[in-house]
Coordinates of C-alpha atoms in Angstrom, one line a residue:
X1 CA 21.0 -15.8 3.7
X2 CA 19.8 -18.3 1.6
X3 CA 17.5 -16.2 -0.4
X4 CA 18.1 -16.3 -4.1
X5 CA 16.6 -13.5 -6.7
X6 CA 14.1 -14.5 -8.5
X7 CA 14.3 -11.5 -11.2
X8 CA 16.1 -11.7 -14.4
X9 CA 18.4 -9.0 -15.6
X10 CA 16.0 -7.5 -17.8
X11 CA 13.6 -7.4 -15.4
X12 CA 15.7 -5.3 -13.1
X13 CA 17.3 -3.3 -15.9
X14 CA 13.4 -2.4 -16.3
X15 CA 12.9 -1.7 -12.7
X16 CA 15.7 0.2 -12.2
X17 CA 15.1 2.6 -15.8
X18 CA 11.2 2.9 -15.6
X19 CA 10.9 2.9 -11.5
X20 CA 8.7 -0.2 -11.7
X21 CA 8.1 -3.8 -12.7
X22 CA 4.8 -5.9 -13.2
X23 CA 5.3 -10.0 -12.3
X24 CA 2.7 -11.5 -13.9
X25 CA 1.2 -14.6 -12.3
X26 CA 2.9 -13.7 -9.0
X27 CA -0.1 -15.2 -6.9
X28 CA -2.3 -18.6 -8.0
X29 CA -6.1 -18.5 -8.0
X30 CA -5.8 -20.6 -5.0
X31 CA -3.8 -18.1 -3.3
X32 CA -6.2 -14.6 -4.4
X33 CA -9.1 -16.9 -3.3
X34 CA -7.7 -18.1 -0.1
X35 CA -6.5 -14.4 0.9
X36 CA -9.9 -13.1 -0.5
X37 CA -12.3 -15.4 1.4
X38 CA -10.1 -14.6 4.2
X39 CA -10.7 -10.8 4.1
X40 CA -14.4 -11.5 3.9
X41 CA -14.1 -13.6 7.3
X42 CA -12.4 -10.5 9.4
X43 CA -15.1 -8.4 7.6
X44 CA -17.6 -10.4 9.1
X45 CA -16.1 -10.5 12.1
X46 CA -15.2 -7.1 13.1
X47 CA -17.9 -4.4 14.6
X48 CA -16.4 -1.6 12.7
X49 CA -17.7 0.7 15.2
X50 CA -15.2 3.2 15.0
X51 CA -16.4 4.7 12.1
X52 CA -12.5 6.3 10.8
X53 CA -12.3 7.5 7.4
X54 CA -9.3 7.0 4.4
X55 CA -8.5 9.9 2.5
X56 CA -5.5 11.1 0.3
X57 CA -7.4 14.0 -0.2
X58 CA -8.3 15.7 3.0
X59 CA -5.4 14.8 5.8
X60 CA -7.3 16.0 8.6
X61 CA -9.3 13.0 8.6
X62 CA -6.5 10.5 9.3
X63 CA -5.1 12.2 12.4
X64 CA -7.5 10.5 15.0
X65 CA -6.1 8.0 17.3
X66 CA -7.6 5.1 15.4
X67 CA -5.6 6.1 12.4
X68 CA -2.4 6.5 14.5
X69 CA -2.7 3.6 16.7
X70 CA -3.5 1.3 13.7
X71 CA 0.6 0.2 12.8
X72 CA 0.2 -2.8 15.3
X73 CA -3.2 -3.4 14.8
X74 CA -6.0 -5.0 12.0
X75 CA -7.8 -1.7 11.6
X76 CA -10.7 -0.9 9.2
X77 CA -11.1 2.6 7.2
X78 CA -14.1 3.3 5.4
X79 CA -14.2 5.2 2.2
X80 CA -15.1 9.1 2.0
X81 CA -18.3 8.6 0.4
X82 CA -20.0 5.8 2.4
X83 CA -22.0 7.7 4.6
X84 CA -25.0 9.8 4.1
X85 CA -25.8 13.1 5.7
X86 CA -26.9 11.6 8.6
X87 CA -23.7 10.0 9.4
X88 CA -24.8 6.7 8.6
X89 CA -23.6 4.1 6.3
X90 CA -25.6 3.9 2.7
X91 CA -24.7 0.5 2.0
X92 CA -23.6 -2.7 3.6
X93 CA -19.7 -1.9 5.5
X94 CA -18.5 -4.6 2.9
X95 CA -19.3 -2.4 0.3
X96 CA -18.0 0.6 2.5
X97 CA -14.5 -0.3 3.8
X98 CA -11.6 1.4 1.9
X99 CA -8.8 -0.6 3.3
X100 CA -7.6 -2.8 6.2
X101 CA -4.5 -2.2 7.6
X102 CA -1.6 -1.9 9.1
X103 CA -0.2 -5.0 10.6
X104 CA -2.4 -7.7 8.7
X105 CA 0.8 -9.3 7.8
X106 CA 2.0 -10.1 11.4
X107 CA -1.5 -10.7 13.0
X108 CA -3.4 -12.7 10.6
X109 CA -1.4 -16.1 9.9
X110 CA -3.0 -16.5 6.4
X111 CA -1.6 -12.9 5.4
X112 CA 1.5 -13.5 7.3
X113 CA 2.2 -16.9 5.4
X114 CA 2.0 -15.4 2.2
X115 CA 3.7 -12.1 3.0
X116 CA 6.7 -14.4 4.5
X117 CA 6.8 -16.7 1.5
X118 CA 9.7 -17.4 -0.3
X119 CA 8.3 -15.9 -3.5
X120 CA 8.3 -12.3 -1.7
X121 CA 11.6 -13.0 0.0
X122 CA 13.0 -14.0 -3.5
X123 CA 12.0 -10.7 -5.2
X124 CA 12.8 -8.4 -2.5
X125 CA 16.3 -9.7 -2.2
X126 CA 16.7 -9.4 -6.4
X127 CA 16.3 -5.6 -5.0
X128 CA 19.3 -6.0 -3.5
X129 CA 17.7 -5.9 0.6
X130 CA 20.0 -7.2 3.0
X131 CA 17.3 -7.4 6.1
X132 CA 14.1 -6.5 4.8
X133 CA 11.1 -5.3 7.1
X134 CA 7.5 -5.0 5.9
X135 CA 6.7 -2.0 7.6
X136 CA 2.7 -2.1 6.7
X137 CA 0.4 -4.2 4.9
X138 CA -2.8 -3.1 3.8
X139 CA -5.8 -4.7 1.7
X140 CA -7.2 -2.1 -0.6
X141 CA -10.9 -2.5 -1.7
X142 CA -11.4 0.3 -4.1
X143 CA -15.3 0.1 -3.9
X144 CA -17.5 0.1 -7.0
X145 CA -18.9 3.5 -7.3
X146 CA -17.3 5.0 -4.4
X147 CA -14.0 4.0 -4.5
X148 CA -12.0 7.1 -3.8
X149 CA -9.0 8.7 -5.7
X150 CA -5.3 7.9 -4.5
X151 CA -3.6 11.2 -5.6
X152 CA 0.2 11.2 -7.0
X153 CA 2.3 10.5 -4.3
X154 CA 5.9 8.7 -3.3
X155 CA 5.7 5.4 -1.0
X156 CA 8.8 7.2 0.6
X157 CA 6.7 10.1 1.5
X158 CA 4.7 8.2 4.2
X159 CA 7.3 5.2 4.8
X160 CA 10.5 6.8 5.5
X161 CA 14.1 6.0 6.3
X162 CA 17.5 7.1 6.4
X163 CA 18.6 6.7 3.7
X164 CA 15.5 5.9 1.7
X165 CA 14.8 2.4 0.9
X166 CA 10.9 1.8 0.8
X167 CA 9.7 -0.4 -1.9
X168 CA 6.1 -1.0 -2.8
X169 CA 4.6 -4.6 -3.3
X170 CA 0.9 -4.1 -5.0
X171 CA -0.9 -7.3 -5.8
X172 CA -4.0 -6.9 -7.6
X173 CA -6.3 -9.8 -6.5
X174 CA -9.1 -9.0 -9.0
X175 CA -8.1 -7.5 -12.6
X176 CA -7.1 -3.7 -12.2
X177 CA -8.3 -1.8 -15.1
X178 CA -8.4 1.7 -16.4
X179 CA -12.6 1.0 -15.5
X180 CA -12.4 -0.1 -11.9
X181 CA -9.3 2.2 -10.8
X182 CA -6.0 0.8 -11.7
X183 CA -2.6 2.5 -10.9
X184 CA -0.9 5.0 -12.7
X185 CA 2.8 6.3 -12.9
X186 CA 5.1 8.3 -14.5
X187 CA 8.0 6.3 -15.9
X188 CA 11.5 7.4 -14.7
X189 CA 10.3 9.9 -12.1
X190 CA 12.0 8.3 -9.1
X191 CA 14.7 9.6 -10.5
X192 CA 14.0 12.9 -9.5
X193 CA 13.9 12.1 -5.7
X194 CA 11.8 12.5 -2.8
X195 CA 9.6 15.7 -3.2
X196 CA 7.9 15.8 0.3
X197 CA 7.2 13.8 3.5
X198 CA 3.9 12.9 5.6
X199 CA 5.1 13.8 9.1
X200 CA 3.9 12.9 12.6
X201 CA 3.5 16.1 15.2
X202 CA 2.1 17.0 18.7
X203 CA -1.0 18.2 16.4
X204 CA -1.3 14.5 14.3
X205 CA 0.0 14.1 10.5
X206 CA 0.6 16.6 7.7
X207 CA 2.7 16.8 4.8
X208 CA 6.2 18.7 5.1
X209 CA 5.0 20.5 1.9
X210 CA 2.5 21.3 -1.0
X211 CA 2.3 18.8 -3.7
X212 CA 4.2 20.2 -7.0
X213 CA 2.0 20.0 -10.0
X214 CA 1.8 17.2 -12.3
X215 CA 0.5 16.9 -16.0
X216 CA -1.5 14.1 -16.2
X217 CA -0.5 13.4 -20.1
X218 CA 3.0 11.9 -18.4
X219 CA 1.3 9.5 -16.6
X220 CA 0.7 5.8 -17.7
X221 CA -1.8 3.3 -16.9
X222 CA -0.8 0.1 -15.5
X223 CA -3.6 -2.6 -16.1
X224 CA -2.7 -5.9 -14.1
X225 CA -4.4 -9.5 -14.4
X226 CA -5.6 -10.6 -10.7
X227 CA -2.6 -12.4 -9.3
X228 CA 0.0 -10.1 -10.8
X229 CA 2.1 -8.0 -9.1
X230 CA 3.9 -4.7 -9.4
X231 CA 7.1 -3.9 -7.5
X232 CA 7.2 0.2 -7.2
X233 CA 10.4 2.2 -6.3
X234 CA 9.8 4.7 -3.3
X235 CA 10.4 7.6 -5.3
X236 CA 8.1 7.0 -8.3
X237 CA 5.1 9.2 -8.5
X238 CA 1.8 7.2 -8.9
X239 CA -1.6 7.5 -8.3
X240 CA -5.2 6.0 -9.1
X241 CA -8.6 7.5 -10.0
X242 CA -11.7 7.6 -8.7
X243 CA -13.8 4.0 -9.3
X244 CA -16.9 5.1 -10.4
X245 CA -17.3 1.5 -12.0
X246 CA -20.1 -1.2 -10.9
X247 CA -16.6 -3.4 -10.1
X248 CA -14.4 -3.4 -7.3
X249 CA -10.5 -3.5 -7.4
X250 CA -9.1 -5.7 -4.6
X251 CA -5.5 -5.6 -4.1
X252 CA -2.8 -6.8 -1.1
X253 CA -0.2 -3.7 -0.8
X254 CA 3.2 -4.3 1.2
X255 CA 5.7 -1.7 2.2
X256 CA 9.5 -2.8 2.4
X257 CA 12.4 -1.1 4.2
X258 CA 16.3 -2.1 4.8
X259 CA 16.5 -2.2 8.2
X260 CA 20.6 -3.0 7.8
X261 CA 22.0 0.8 8.1
X262 CA 18.8 2.2 7.3
X263 CA 17.6 4.5 10.4
X264 CA 13.4 4.6 10.5
X265 CA 12.6 8.2 10.7
X266 CA 11.0 9.3 14.3
X267 CA 8.9 11.4 12.6
X268 CA 7.2 8.6 10.4
X269 CA 3.4 8.3 11.3
X270 CA 4.3 4.8 12.0
X271 CA 5.6 4.3 15.1
X272 CA 5.9 1.2 16.8
X273 CA 7.2 -0.3 20.2
X274 CA 8.8 -3.4 18.3
X275 CA 10.1 -3.5 14.7
X276 CA 8.4 -6.4 12.9
X277 CA 10.5 -9.2 12.2
X278 CA 12.5 -8.9 8.8
X279 CA 11.5 -11.1 6.3
X280 CA 15.2 -12.7 5.9
X281 CA 18.4 -11.8 7.3
X282 CA 22.3 -12.2 6.0

């Protein structure tokens, strides 16, 4: 396939033991600036006439058709706290959007160029993928003052294959700190396997079982500089708190699965007419 892995043995050992790995300076300042500028353009061009809210707490708000149809589109989702009692936005849409997804990496040329770059392919190759597919991409804003909490979860819950194969690639486009809502994770929790799934049925989407309780003292904070990327094992328990600060926390997130020998689950929330093209093939 002509792709050489970029991770060192020490990095792979840390990833395999802890369930995550931070790679500093993964993207350059120019790349960060270009991705942020392009997202600003996309927001300006959008009418955002459909007020779909994304929430990891109240899943009923994610059962609308706008959400379910977003797998092959560039769609815009608002923060829960963006609206007033009258149903109108309390501030400009640029400060109200929760995320943009989920086919950003396929439909926008700049995001596709970055996603399918050799640096991303080399990283994914290091993790042992033979025919990797990016099933969803998201630009996440974590807006100042209203950036919502993301409850403890595993990426395999949402992007499931048989056998499980998801890896999250989360890149900070701004400094991510404890002040503005950085990621937190339970090191080594990926070794305990998948605890529940987010499935799609006739009545929308739901989890197949309640979340187990987690002790907050088991989580470690993962602060990252802009341009750093974290690879997250699909079974790692991770979360982020609300952003109550005056500073946003922009990030670009990808979820990669194996398409060689792994079957896409028919009850995943993401259902597509055509699978994305692989990052590379053997």
